[in-house]
Coordinates of C-alpha atoms in Angstrom, one line a residue:
S1 CA -2.2 -8.1 -92.7
T2 CA -3.6 -7.1 -89.3
P3 CA -4.1 -10.0 -86.8
R4 CA -7.7 -10.6 -85.8
V5 CA -8.6 -10.4 -82.1
P6 CA -11.2 -13.0 -81.1
V7 CA -14.4 -11.4 -79.8
M8 CA -16.2 -13.0 -76.8
P9 CA -19.8 -13.8 -77.5
P10 CA -22.4 -11.7 -75.8
S11 CA -23.6 -14.7 -73.8
C12 CA -20.4 -14.7 -71.7
P13 CA -19.8 -11.3 -70.2
P14 CA -16.4 -10.7 -68.8
C15 CA -15.8 -11.6 -65.1
A16 CA -19.2 -13.1 -64.9
A17 CA -17.9 -16.1 -63.0
T18 CA -16.2 -14.0 -60.3
R19 CA -19.2 -11.8 -59.3
V20 CA -21.0 -12.9 -56.0
P21 CA -24.2 -11.1 -55.2
M22 CA -24.2 -9.7 -51.5
G23 CA -27.7 -9.3 -50.4
P24 CA -29.0 -8.2 -46.9
L25 CA -29.4 -11.8 -45.7
S26 CA -25.8 -12.7 -46.6
L27 CA -24.6 -9.6 -44.7
L28 CA -26.4 -10.6 -41.6
L29 CA -25.0 -14.1 -41.7
A30 CA -21.5 -12.7 -42.0
L31 CA -22.0 -10.4 -39.1
S32 CA -23.5 -13.2 -37.0
V33 CA -20.3 -15.3 -37.6
L34 CA -18.0 -12.4 -36.6
S35 CA -20.1 -11.3 -33.5
P36 CA -19.8 -13.2 -30.3
W37 CA -23.6 -13.1 -30.1
G38 CA -23.9 -15.2 -33.2
S39 CA -25.1 -18.8 -33.4
A40 CA -21.7 -20.1 -32.3
G41 CA -21.7 -18.2 -29.0
G42 CA -25.4 -17.8 -28.1
S43 CA -28.1 -15.2 -28.8
C44 CA -28.8 -12.0 -27.1
P45 CA -31.9 -12.4 -24.9
P46 CA -35.0 -10.4 -25.9
R47 CA -35.4 -6.8 -24.5
C48 CA -31.7 -6.8 -23.6
V49 CA -28.8 -4.9 -25.1
C50 CA -25.6 -6.8 -25.8
A51 CA -22.2 -5.4 -26.5
S52 CA -19.2 -7.7 -26.6
N53 CA -19.3 -9.7 -23.3
L54 CA -21.7 -7.1 -21.6
L55 CA -25.4 -7.9 -21.2
S56 CA -27.7 -5.1 -20.1
C57 CA -31.3 -5.9 -19.3
S58 CA -31.9 -2.9 -17.1
Q59 CA -35.4 -1.3 -17.0
A60 CA -36.8 -4.1 -19.3
N61 CA -39.8 -4.9 -17.1
L62 CA -38.5 -8.4 -16.4
S63 CA -40.0 -10.7 -13.7
A64 CA -37.3 -13.4 -14.1
V65 CA -33.8 -13.7 -15.3
P66 CA -33.8 -14.2 -19.0
A67 CA -32.7 -17.6 -20.3
P68 CA -30.5 -18.9 -21.7
L69 CA -27.5 -16.7 -20.8
P70 CA -24.4 -16.9 -23.0
R71 CA -21.5 -18.6 -21.3
F72 CA -19.1 -15.7 -22.1
T73 CA -21.2 -13.1 -20.3
A74 CA -18.9 -11.0 -18.0
V75 CA -21.2 -8.3 -16.8
L76 CA -24.9 -8.9 -16.3
D77 CA -27.1 -5.8 -15.4
L78 CA -30.6 -6.7 -14.3
S79 CA -31.3 -3.6 -12.2
H80 CA -34.6 -1.8 -12.2
N81 CA -36.8 -4.8 -12.9
N82 CA -39.3 -6.9 -11.0
V83 CA -37.2 -10.0 -10.2
T84 CA -38.5 -10.6 -6.7
R85 CA -37.0 -14.1 -6.2
L86 CA -33.5 -15.4 -7.2
R87 CA -33.8 -19.1 -7.2
A88 CA -31.0 -21.7 -7.6
D89 CA -31.9 -22.4 -11.2
W90 CA -31.7 -18.8 -12.5
A91 CA -28.4 -19.8 -14.1
P92 CA -28.9 -23.5 -15.1
A93 CA -25.5 -23.5 -16.9
R94 CA -22.1 -22.5 -15.4
L95 CA -21.1 -18.9 -16.2
P96 CA -17.3 -19.0 -15.7
H97 CA -16.6 -15.5 -16.9
L98 CA -19.3 -13.6 -15.0
H99 CA -17.6 -11.2 -12.6
A100 CA -20.3 -8.5 -12.0
L101 CA -24.0 -9.1 -11.3
L102 CA -26.3 -6.1 -10.7
L103 CA -29.7 -6.8 -9.2
S104 CA -30.5 -3.5 -7.5
H105 CA -34.0 -2.0 -7.5
N106 CA -35.9 -5.2 -8.1
G107 CA -38.0 -5.7 -5.0
L108 CA -35.9 -8.8 -4.4
A109 CA -37.2 -10.5 -1.2
F110 CA -35.7 -14.0 -1.5
V111 CA -32.2 -15.3 -2.5
S112 CA -31.6 -19.0 -2.4
T113 CA -28.5 -20.3 -0.6
E114 CA -27.6 -22.1 -3.9
A115 CA -28.2 -19.1 -6.1
F116 CA -24.4 -18.4 -6.7
T117 CA -23.3 -22.0 -7.3
H118 CA -22.8 -21.4 -11.0
V119 CA -21.0 -18.1 -10.8
P120 CA -17.9 -18.8 -8.7
R121 CA -15.8 -16.0 -10.4
L122 CA -18.1 -13.2 -9.2
R123 CA -16.2 -10.2 -7.8
H124 CA -18.9 -7.5 -7.7
L125 CA -22.4 -8.2 -6.4
D126 CA -25.0 -5.5 -6.1
L127 CA -28.2 -6.4 -4.1
S128 CA -28.9 -2.9 -2.9
S129 CA -32.3 -1.2 -2.8
N130 CA -34.4 -4.4 -2.5
R131 CA -36.5 -6.0 0.2
L132 CA -34.2 -8.5 1.8
R133 CA -34.9 -9.1 5.5
T134 CA -32.3 -11.7 6.5
L135 CA -28.9 -12.9 5.6
D136 CA -29.2 -16.6 5.9
E137 CA -26.6 -19.2 6.8
N138 CA -23.8 -19.6 4.2
L139 CA -25.7 -17.3 1.8
F140 CA -22.5 -16.2 0.0
S141 CA -20.2 -19.1 0.8
D142 CA -19.8 -20.0 -2.9
L143 CA -18.3 -16.6 -3.8
G144 CA -14.7 -17.2 -2.8
E145 CA -13.5 -14.4 -5.1
L146 CA -16.1 -11.7 -4.2
E147 CA -14.5 -8.3 -3.5
V148 CA -17.4 -5.9 -3.2
L149 CA -20.9 -6.7 -1.7
L150 CA -23.6 -4.0 -1.7
L151 CA -26.6 -4.7 0.5
Y152 CA -27.6 -1.2 1.6
N153 CA -31.1 0.2 1.5
N154 CA -32.8 -3.2 2.3
E155 CA -34.9 -4.4 5.3
I156 CA -32.2 -6.6 6.8
S157 CA -32.6 -7.1 10.5
T158 CA -30.9 -10.4 11.1
V159 CA -27.3 -11.3 10.1
D160 CA -26.3 -14.9 10.6
R161 CA -22.8 -15.6 11.9
T162 CA -22.0 -17.8 8.9
A163 CA -23.5 -15.5 6.2
F164 CA -20.0 -14.4 5.2
E165 CA -18.2 -17.7 5.3
N166 CA -15.5 -18.3 2.8
L167 CA -15.3 -14.6 1.7
G168 CA -11.6 -14.5 2.0
R169 CA -11.2 -11.7 -0.6
L170 CA -14.0 -9.4 0.4
R171 CA -12.8 -5.8 0.8
K172 CA -15.9 -3.7 0.9
L173 CA -19.2 -4.5 2.7
Y174 CA -22.1 -2.0 2.5
L175 CA -24.9 -2.6 5.0
G176 CA -26.1 0.9 5.5
Q177 CA -29.8 1.9 5.6
N178 CA -31.1 -1.4 7.1
R179 CA -32.7 -2.5 10.4
I180 CA -29.7 -4.1 12.0
A181 CA -29.8 -3.8 15.8
R182 CA -26.7 -5.9 16.4
F183 CA -23.9 -6.8 14.0
P184 CA -21.5 -9.6 15.1
L185 CA -18.3 -7.6 15.3
E186 CA -16.6 -10.6 16.8
L187 CA -16.5 -12.2 13.4
L188 CA -14.3 -9.4 12.2
R189 CA -12.1 -9.5 15.3
E190 CA -11.2 -13.2 14.7
G191 CA -9.7 -12.3 11.3
T192 CA -10.6 -15.7 9.8
R193 CA -13.8 -15.0 8.0
L194 CA -13.1 -11.6 6.5
P195 CA -9.3 -11.2 6.6
Q196 CA -9.1 -8.6 3.9
L197 CA -12.1 -6.4 4.8
A198 CA -11.1 -2.8 4.6
L199 CA -14.5 -1.0 4.7
L200 CA -17.6 -1.7 6.7
D201 CA -20.6 0.5 6.4
L202 CA -23.2 0.1 9.2
S203 CA -24.6 3.6 9.0
A204 CA -28.3 4.4 9.3
N205 CA -29.2 1.2 11.2
R206 CA -30.6 0.6 14.6
L207 CA -27.4 0.0 16.5
R208 CA -27.8 1.1 20.2
A209 CA -24.6 -0.2 21.7
V210 CA -21.2 -0.8 20.1
P211 CA -18.8 -2.3 22.6
A212 CA -15.7 -0.2 22.6
G213 CA -13.6 -3.2 23.4
E214 CA -14.8 -4.9 20.2
L215 CA -14.1 -1.8 18.2
Q216 CA -10.6 -1.5 19.6
A217 CA -9.9 -5.1 18.8
L218 CA -10.7 -4.6 15.1
P219 CA -7.7 -4.3 12.7
A220 CA -6.5 -0.8 12.3
W221 CA -7.3 -0.5 8.6
L222 CA -10.9 -1.6 9.3
R223 CA -11.4 0.4 12.4
D224 CA -10.4 3.5 10.5
R225 CA -13.1 2.9 7.8
L226 CA -16.0 1.8 10.0
Y227 CA -19.0 4.0 9.4
L228 CA -21.4 4.2 12.3
H229 CA -23.2 7.5 11.7
N230 CA -27.0 7.8 11.9
N231 CA -27.4 5.1 14.5
P232 CA -29.2 5.7 17.9
L233 CA -26.1 4.8 19.9
A234 CA -26.0 5.1 23.7
C235 CA -23.7 7.9 24.9
D236 CA -20.6 6.5 26.4
C237 CA -17.2 8.0 27.2
L238 CA -15.3 5.0 25.7
L239 CA -17.2 5.5 22.4
F240 CA -16.5 9.2 22.5
Q241 CA -12.8 8.7 23.0
L242 CA -12.6 6.3 20.1
L243 CA -14.3 8.7 17.8
D244 CA -12.4 11.7 19.1
R245 CA -9.2 9.8 18.4
G246 CA -10.4 9.2 14.9
R247 CA -11.2 12.9 14.4
R248 CA -7.7 13.9 15.5
R249 CA -6.3 11.4 12.9
H250 CA -8.6 13.0 10.2
L251 CA -10.4 9.7 9.4
S252 CA -13.1 10.2 6.8
A253 CA -15.5 7.9 8.7
V254 CA -15.5 10.4 11.6
E255 CA -14.4 13.7 10.1
D256 CA -16.9 13.7 7.2
F257 CA -19.9 12.7 9.4
Q258 CA -19.4 14.6 12.7
D259 CA -23.0 16.0 12.6
E260 CA -24.5 12.5 11.9
L261 CA -22.6 10.8 14.8
R262 CA -25.2 11.2 17.5
C263 CA -26.1 9.4 20.7
F264 CA -28.9 9.5 23.3
L265 CA -28.6 10.2 27.1
P266 CA -31.0 8.5 29.5
G267 CA -33.9 10.9 30.1
A268 CA -33.0 13.1 27.1
S269 CA -35.6 13.9 24.5
A270 CA -33.2 14.4 21.6
L271 CA -30.0 13.0 20.3
I272 CA -26.8 14.9 20.9
K273 CA -23.5 14.9 19.0
I274 CA -21.1 12.3 20.3
L275 CA -18.1 14.5 19.8
D276 CA -19.7 17.2 22.0
L277 CA -19.5 15.1 25.2
A278 CA -16.1 16.4 26.2
G279 CA -16.4 18.0 29.6
K280 CA -20.2 18.1 29.7
Q281 CA -22.5 16.6 32.3
P282 CA -23.6 14.1 33.2
L283 CA -20.7 12.0 31.6
N284 CA -18.1 14.7 31.6
C285 CA -15.9 12.7 29.2
S286 CA -12.2 13.6 28.8
K287 CA -10.2 13.4 25.6
A288 CA -8.0 10.4 25.0
R289 CA -4.2 10.6 25.1
E290 CA -1.8 8.6 22.9
A291 CA 1.7 7.3 23.2
V292 CA 4.0 5.2 21.0
L293 CA 6.5 2.6 22.4
E294 CA 9.0 0.6 20.4
A295 CA 10.4 -2.8 21.5
H296 CA 12.0 -5.9 20.1
L297 CA 11.2 -9.6 20.2
G298 CA 11.8 -11.2 23.6
D299 CA 12.0 -7.8 25.5
T300 CA 10.0 -7.0 28.6
V301 CA 8.3 -3.6 28.5
T302 CA 6.0 -1.7 30.8
L303 CA 3.1 0.4 29.5
G304 CA 2.4 3.3 31.8
C305 CA -1.1 4.4 32.6
D306 CA -0.2 7.7 34.3
S307 CA -3.7 9.2 34.7
R308 CA -3.7 12.7 36.0
W309 CA -6.7 12.1 38.3
Q310 CA -6.4 11.4 42.0
G311 CA -8.5 8.8 43.8
V312 CA -9.0 6.6 40.8
R313 CA -11.9 4.2 41.4
S314 CA -11.1 1.6 38.8
R315 CA -8.6 0.9 36.1
H316 CA -8.1 -1.8 33.6
W317 CA -6.3 -2.5 30.3
V318 CA -7.6 -3.8 27.0
T319 CA -5.2 -5.6 24.7
P320 CA -5.2 -5.3 20.9
G321 CA -7.2 -8.5 20.8
G322 CA -10.0 -7.0 22.9
E323 CA -9.2 -8.9 26.1
R324 CA -9.4 -7.2 29.5
V325 CA -6.3 -7.5 31.7
L326 CA -7.2 -7.4 35.4
G327 CA -4.4 -9.7 36.7
D328 CA -2.2 -12.1 34.9
G329 CA -2.9 -12.4 31.2
G330 CA -4.4 -15.5 29.7
N331 CA -1.0 -16.5 28.3
G332 CA 1.0 -15.5 31.4
S333 CA 2.9 -12.8 29.5
A334 CA 0.8 -9.8 30.6
S335 CA 0.3 -8.7 34.2
L336 CA -1.2 -5.6 35.9
L337 CA 1.2 -3.9 38.3
A338 CA 0.2 -2.1 41.5
N339 CA 0.6 1.3 40.0
G340 CA -1.7 0.5 37.2
S341 CA 1.0 -0.1 34.5
L342 CA 0.9 -3.1 32.3
E343 CA 4.0 -5.3 32.1
L344 CA 4.5 -7.5 29.0
R345 CA 7.2 -10.2 29.1
A346 CA 8.9 -12.1 26.3
L347 CA 7.3 -10.0 23.5
R348 CA 6.0 -11.8 20.4
P349 CA 5.0 -10.4 17.0
E350 CA 1.3 -10.8 17.9
D351 CA 1.8 -8.5 20.9
A352 CA 2.0 -5.5 18.7
G353 CA -0.9 -3.2 18.5
T354 CA -2.8 -0.5 20.4
Y355 CA -3.3 -1.0 24.1
S356 CA -5.9 1.1 26.0
C357 CA -6.1 1.9 29.6
W358 CA -9.6 2.7 30.9
V359 CA -9.5 4.9 34.0
A360 CA -12.6 5.8 36.0
G361 CA -12.0 8.9 38.1
P362 CA -14.1 10.8 40.5
L363 CA -15.0 13.5 38.0
L364 CA -13.9 12.3 34.6
N365 CA -13.4 9.0 32.8
E366 CA -10.1 8.9 30.9
T367 CA -8.6 6.7 28.3
L368 CA -4.9 6.3 27.5
Y369 CA -3.8 4.6 24.3
V370 CA -0.3 3.1 23.9
E371 CA 0.7 1.9 20.5
L372 CA 3.3 -0.9 20.8
L373 CA 5.6 -1.5 17.8
V374 CA 7.4 -4.9 18.0
H375 CA 10.3 -5.2 15.6
N376 CA 10.8 -8.6 14.2
F377 CA 14.4 -9.1 15.4
T378 CA 15.9 -9.2 18.9
L379 CA 17.8 -6.3 20.2
H380 CA 20.9 -8.3 21.3
G381 CA 20.5 -11.4 19.1
P382 CA 22.4 -12.3 16.0
H383 CA 20.9 -10.1 13.2
D384 CA 22.1 -12.6 10.6
T385 CA 20.6 -11.2 7.5
L386 CA 21.0 -7.5 8.4
N387 CA 24.5 -7.8 9.8
T388 CA 25.8 -9.8 6.8
A389 CA 24.4 -7.2 4.3
Y390 CA 25.6 -4.3 6.4
T391 CA 29.1 -5.7 6.9
T392 CA 29.4 -6.5 3.2
L393 CA 28.4 -3.0 2.2
V394 CA 30.8 -1.3 4.7
G395 CA 33.6 -3.6 3.5
C396 CA 33.1 -2.6 -0.1
I397 CA 33.0 1.1 0.7
L398 CA 36.2 0.9 2.7
S399 CA 37.9 -1.0 -0.1
V400 CA 37.0 1.6 -2.7
V401 CA 38.2 4.4 -0.4
L402 CA 41.5 2.7 0.3
V403 CA 42.1 2.2 -3.4
L404 CA 41.4 5.8 -4.2
I405 CA 43.7 7.0 -1.4
Y406 CA 46.5 4.7 -2.8
L407 CA 46.0 6.0 -6.4
Y408 CA 45.6 9.7 -5.8
L409 CA 46.7 10.6 -2.3
T410 CA 50.0 8.7 -1.9
P411 CA 52.2 10.8 0.4
C412 CA 55.9 11.7 -0.2
R413 CA 58.0 8.6 0.1
C414 CA 60.8 10.3 1.9
C415 CA 60.8 13.1 4.5
C416 CA 64.3 14.2 3.5
C417 CA 65.4 13.9 -0.1
R418 CA 68.8 12.4 -0.7
G419 CA 70.0 14.6 -3.4
A420 CA 68.0 16.1 -6.2
E421 CA 66.0 13.1 -7.3
K422 CA 63.8 14.2 -10.2
P423 CA 60.9 12.4 -11.8
P424 CA 61.4 11.6 -15.4
A425 CA 61.1 14.5 -17.7
P426 CA 58.4 14.8 -20.4
R427 CA 58.8 12.5 -23.4
D428 CA 59.8 15.3 -25.7
D429 CA 62.8 16.2 -23.4
S430 CA 64.0 12.6 -23.2
I431 CA 66.9 13.4 -25.6
N432 CA 68.4 15.7 -22.9
S433 CA 68.1 13.2 -20.1
S434 CA 70.6 10.4 -19.4
V435 CA 69.5 6.9 -18.7
L436 CA 73.0 5.8 -18.0
S437 CA 73.7 7.4 -14.7
T438 CA 71.8 8.0 -11.4
T439 CA 74.3 10.3 -9.9
P440 CA 72.5 13.0 -7.8
N441 CA 72.4 16.5 -9.0
H442 CA 75.2 18.6 -7.5
A443 CA 73.2 21.8 -7.8
G444 CA 71.1 21.0 -4.8
G445 CA 72.3 20.7 -1.2
T446 CA 72.1 17.6 0.9
G447 CA 69.7 17.1 3.7
E448 CA 67.1 19.6 2.5
P449 CA 63.4 18.7 2.9
C450 CA 61.5 18.0 -0.3
G451 CA 59.4 21.2 0.1
S452 CA 62.4 23.4 0.4
R453 CA 63.6 22.6 -3.1
I454 CA 60.7 24.4 -4.7
P455 CA 61.7 28.1 -5.2
S456 CA 59.3 30.9 -5.0
G457 CA 59.6 31.5 -8.7
A458 CA 58.4 28.0 -9.7
G459 CA 56.2 28.1 -12.7
T460 CA 54.6 26.0 -15.3
G461 CA 56.7 23.8 -17.5
Q462 CA 56.3 22.5 -21.0
N463 CA 53.0 21.2 -22.1
G464 CA 51.4 22.9 -19.1
R465 CA 53.1 20.7 -16.5
F466 CA 54.4 22.1 -13.3
K467 CA 58.1 22.8 -13.4
G468 CA 59.8 22.7 -10.0
G469 CA 63.3 24.0 -11.1
G470 CA 62.2 27.6 -11.3
T471 CA 64.1 28.2 -14.6
P472 CA 62.0 30.4 -16.8
Q473 CA 61.3 29.4 -20.3
L474 CA 63.1 31.4 -22.9
P475 CA 61.1 33.3 -25.4
P476 CA 60.8 31.7 -28.9
R477 CA 63.6 32.6 -31.3
Q478 CA 62.7 34.4 -34.5
G479 CA 63.5 32.7 -37.7
P480 CA 63.1 29.4 -39.3
K481 CA 64.9 27.6 -36.6
A482 CA 62.9 25.5 -34.2
Q483 CA 62.3 26.8 -30.6
R484 CA 65.2 26.1 -28.3
K485 CA 64.4 23.8 -25.5
V486 CA 65.9 24.6 -22.1
S487 CA 67.6 21.8 -20.3
D488 CA 66.3 21.0 -16.8
P489 CA 68.9 21.9 -14.3
D490 CA 67.4 19.5 -11.7
S491 CA 67.6 16.5 -14.0
V492 CA 70.0 13.7 -13.4
S493 CA 73.5 13.9 -14.8
S494 CA 73.3 15.0 -18.4
V495 CA 75.5 13.6 -21.0
F496 CA 74.7 16.3 -23.5
S497 CA 75.3 20.0 -23.6
D498 CA 72.6 22.5 -23.0
T499 CA 73.2 24.0 -26.4
P500 CA 70.7 23.2 -29.0
I501 CA 71.5 20.5 -31.4
V502 CA 72.1 21.9 -34.9
V503 CA 71.2 19.5 -37.7

């Protein structure tokens, strides 16, 4: 009989309990849980595009910053809108992850001094192409991690001395295309407010005078990336020589904008190129000369100012810190000699830098630059670290060389051999050599040098070794017998015959 298989009733279809309907609403809920813009992390503001931690509200016709902003926003793009005022409450909650804020092309005319309180991690701030007129006191003081600040193409005419307080990490500052008539370069010279600034763009402003002493006092990395083109500067030989020096060094701030670096002469109707002032009236500027001098801590050096002009009317030195030296220096270490040279005594690390000698001659004004390099150890003092490492290295090298000489280049132990001392024969000839006697070989004479014992017919011994006895090896014998081995005539006293051993 065939066993009967139970049949499931029609009211219970198979796997009915495991099927879960997935409608459109359920799919959206699942995506909202997985997406950072879901209910757990916040919602994407209207008229904005959100992707991961990026929020783009560009060209959305916004008149205010959308709210609320998700806490995890890292990049916020609000460019090309109508946000004219940035108040302190634009970000009511702290945005700890925001590192880039773009507010260009908004007609922005007001920024509160507390506008950046809730975004302390900001590294990139773009406020370009707006209508800002002043940079107020402590405007950016809350942005201690800011690295790039774009303020070009505004209406800025006043820059407060404390506007850039606490910007210890700022590397690039763009202030081009504004109305700035004077920028406080002394803030940069002090090196306390913007210690890491490596690029300063002041192009296309209203600067009429840039003190050459203040420019010379700037750090070298900043002086080489200072953009001054398209400013109505007054023609000056000191400014010409600074720019001419930058051109010879192929600095991009000078070389790429030679045509835009212009100045005006009193009574002239048009601006002229600054780099065309060489040898032309009425200034008749001369090109600068450079020299490099190296010294050590504690040394006394003399920087020469050997101008080629006779009848010099005036001469003075400018230190790397921008100070003029007319007599004794402020710290008593620098003094001006009668021949115009500058003497520096008891050199310190901060004395390093570029010194400039300004010479006013009867026909030309000349500038001589002397770059002083101060090494951070004294010339005759104890170079503790350097000498210890150097001595250790030399000692190791000499030890290795001596060991190699001992192992491979040991000379002959005797200048005159006493008898026919022979080094041990190869291991396969040990049966022919005696270990019982050390009597010298009688075949050799006494008192002969070691080299004289090697005849002209010396050849190669068994196993490819050199054989000094000169006895040629016999040809192999034919037959089943083994090859006869020739005894060494220069070996020590043999106790066996030279005849082969017959087994």
